[in-house]
CSV table of C-alpha atoms in Angstrom, one decimal:
chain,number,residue,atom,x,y,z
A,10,UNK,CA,24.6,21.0,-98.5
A,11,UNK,CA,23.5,19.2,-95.6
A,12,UNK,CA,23.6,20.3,-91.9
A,13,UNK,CA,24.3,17.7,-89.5
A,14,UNK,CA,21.3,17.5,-86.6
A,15,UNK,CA,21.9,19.9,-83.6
A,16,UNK,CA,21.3,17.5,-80.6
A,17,UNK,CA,19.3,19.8,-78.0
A,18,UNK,CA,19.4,18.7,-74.3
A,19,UNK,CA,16.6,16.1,-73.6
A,20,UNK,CA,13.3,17.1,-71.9
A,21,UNK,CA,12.1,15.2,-68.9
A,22,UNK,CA,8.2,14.7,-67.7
A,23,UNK,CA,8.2,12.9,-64.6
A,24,UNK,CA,4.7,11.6,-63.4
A,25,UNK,CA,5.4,10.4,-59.6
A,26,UNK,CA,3.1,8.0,-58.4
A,27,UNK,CA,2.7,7.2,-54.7
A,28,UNK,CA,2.3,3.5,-52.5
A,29,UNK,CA,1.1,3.6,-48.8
A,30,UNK,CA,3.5,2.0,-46.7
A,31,UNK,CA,1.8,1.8,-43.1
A,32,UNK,CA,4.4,2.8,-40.5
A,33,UNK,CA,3.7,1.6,-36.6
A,34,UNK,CA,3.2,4.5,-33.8
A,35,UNK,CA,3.4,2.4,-30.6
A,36,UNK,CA,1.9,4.3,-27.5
A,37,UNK,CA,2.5,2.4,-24.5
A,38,UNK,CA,-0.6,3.0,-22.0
A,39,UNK,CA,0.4,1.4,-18.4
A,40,UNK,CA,-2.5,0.4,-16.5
A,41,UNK,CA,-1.5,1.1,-12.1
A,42,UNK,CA,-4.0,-0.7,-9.9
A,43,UNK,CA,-2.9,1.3,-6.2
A,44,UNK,CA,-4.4,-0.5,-3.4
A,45,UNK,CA,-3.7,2.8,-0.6
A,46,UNK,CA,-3.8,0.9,2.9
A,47,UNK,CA,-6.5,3.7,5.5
A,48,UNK,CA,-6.2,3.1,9.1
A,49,UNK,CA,-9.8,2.5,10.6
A,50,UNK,CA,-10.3,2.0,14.2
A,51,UNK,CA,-11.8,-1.2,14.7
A,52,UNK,CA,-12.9,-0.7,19.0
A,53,UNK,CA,-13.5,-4.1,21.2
A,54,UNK,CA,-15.2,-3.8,24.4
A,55,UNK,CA,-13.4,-6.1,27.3
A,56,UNK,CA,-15.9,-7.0,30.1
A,57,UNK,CA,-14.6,-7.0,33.4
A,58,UNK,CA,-16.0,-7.7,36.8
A,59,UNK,CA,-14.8,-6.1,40.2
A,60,UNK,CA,-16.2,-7.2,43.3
A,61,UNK,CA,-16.7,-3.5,45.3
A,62,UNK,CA,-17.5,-3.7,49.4
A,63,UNK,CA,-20.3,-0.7,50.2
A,64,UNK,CA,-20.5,-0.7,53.9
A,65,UNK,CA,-23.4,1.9,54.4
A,66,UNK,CA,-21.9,2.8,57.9
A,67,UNK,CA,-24.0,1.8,61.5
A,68,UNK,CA,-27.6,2.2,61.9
A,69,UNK,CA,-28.7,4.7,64.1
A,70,UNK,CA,-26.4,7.7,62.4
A,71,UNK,CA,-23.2,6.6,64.0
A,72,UNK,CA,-20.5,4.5,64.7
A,73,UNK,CA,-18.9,3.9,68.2
């Protein structure tokens, strides 16, 4: 008598085996060069020339 085979379910063995694959990360950096305006006094000196009349009154102590 012979048996015909009993076909069992297969078994599987799986070996994974992994590959680098570089992926970009762009981080923007933005560079601000602020050029802040400061009020500073900056003070000229004007010469001016006045002509003044002194009268130192009469001699003697008085006036008449």
């Amino acid at each position: 008598m012979n048996c015909s085979p009993i076909m069992c379910q297969p078994q599987y063995y799986v070996r994974n085996y992994y590959v680098a694959r570089v992926v970009p990360y762009v981080h923007p950096i933005v560079n601000i060069k602020r050029r802040v305006i400061v009020n500073v006094p900056q003070h000229y000196y004007v010469p001016m020339t006045r002509n003044v009349v002194v009268d130192p009154g009469c001699p003697g102590g008085g006036c008449y």
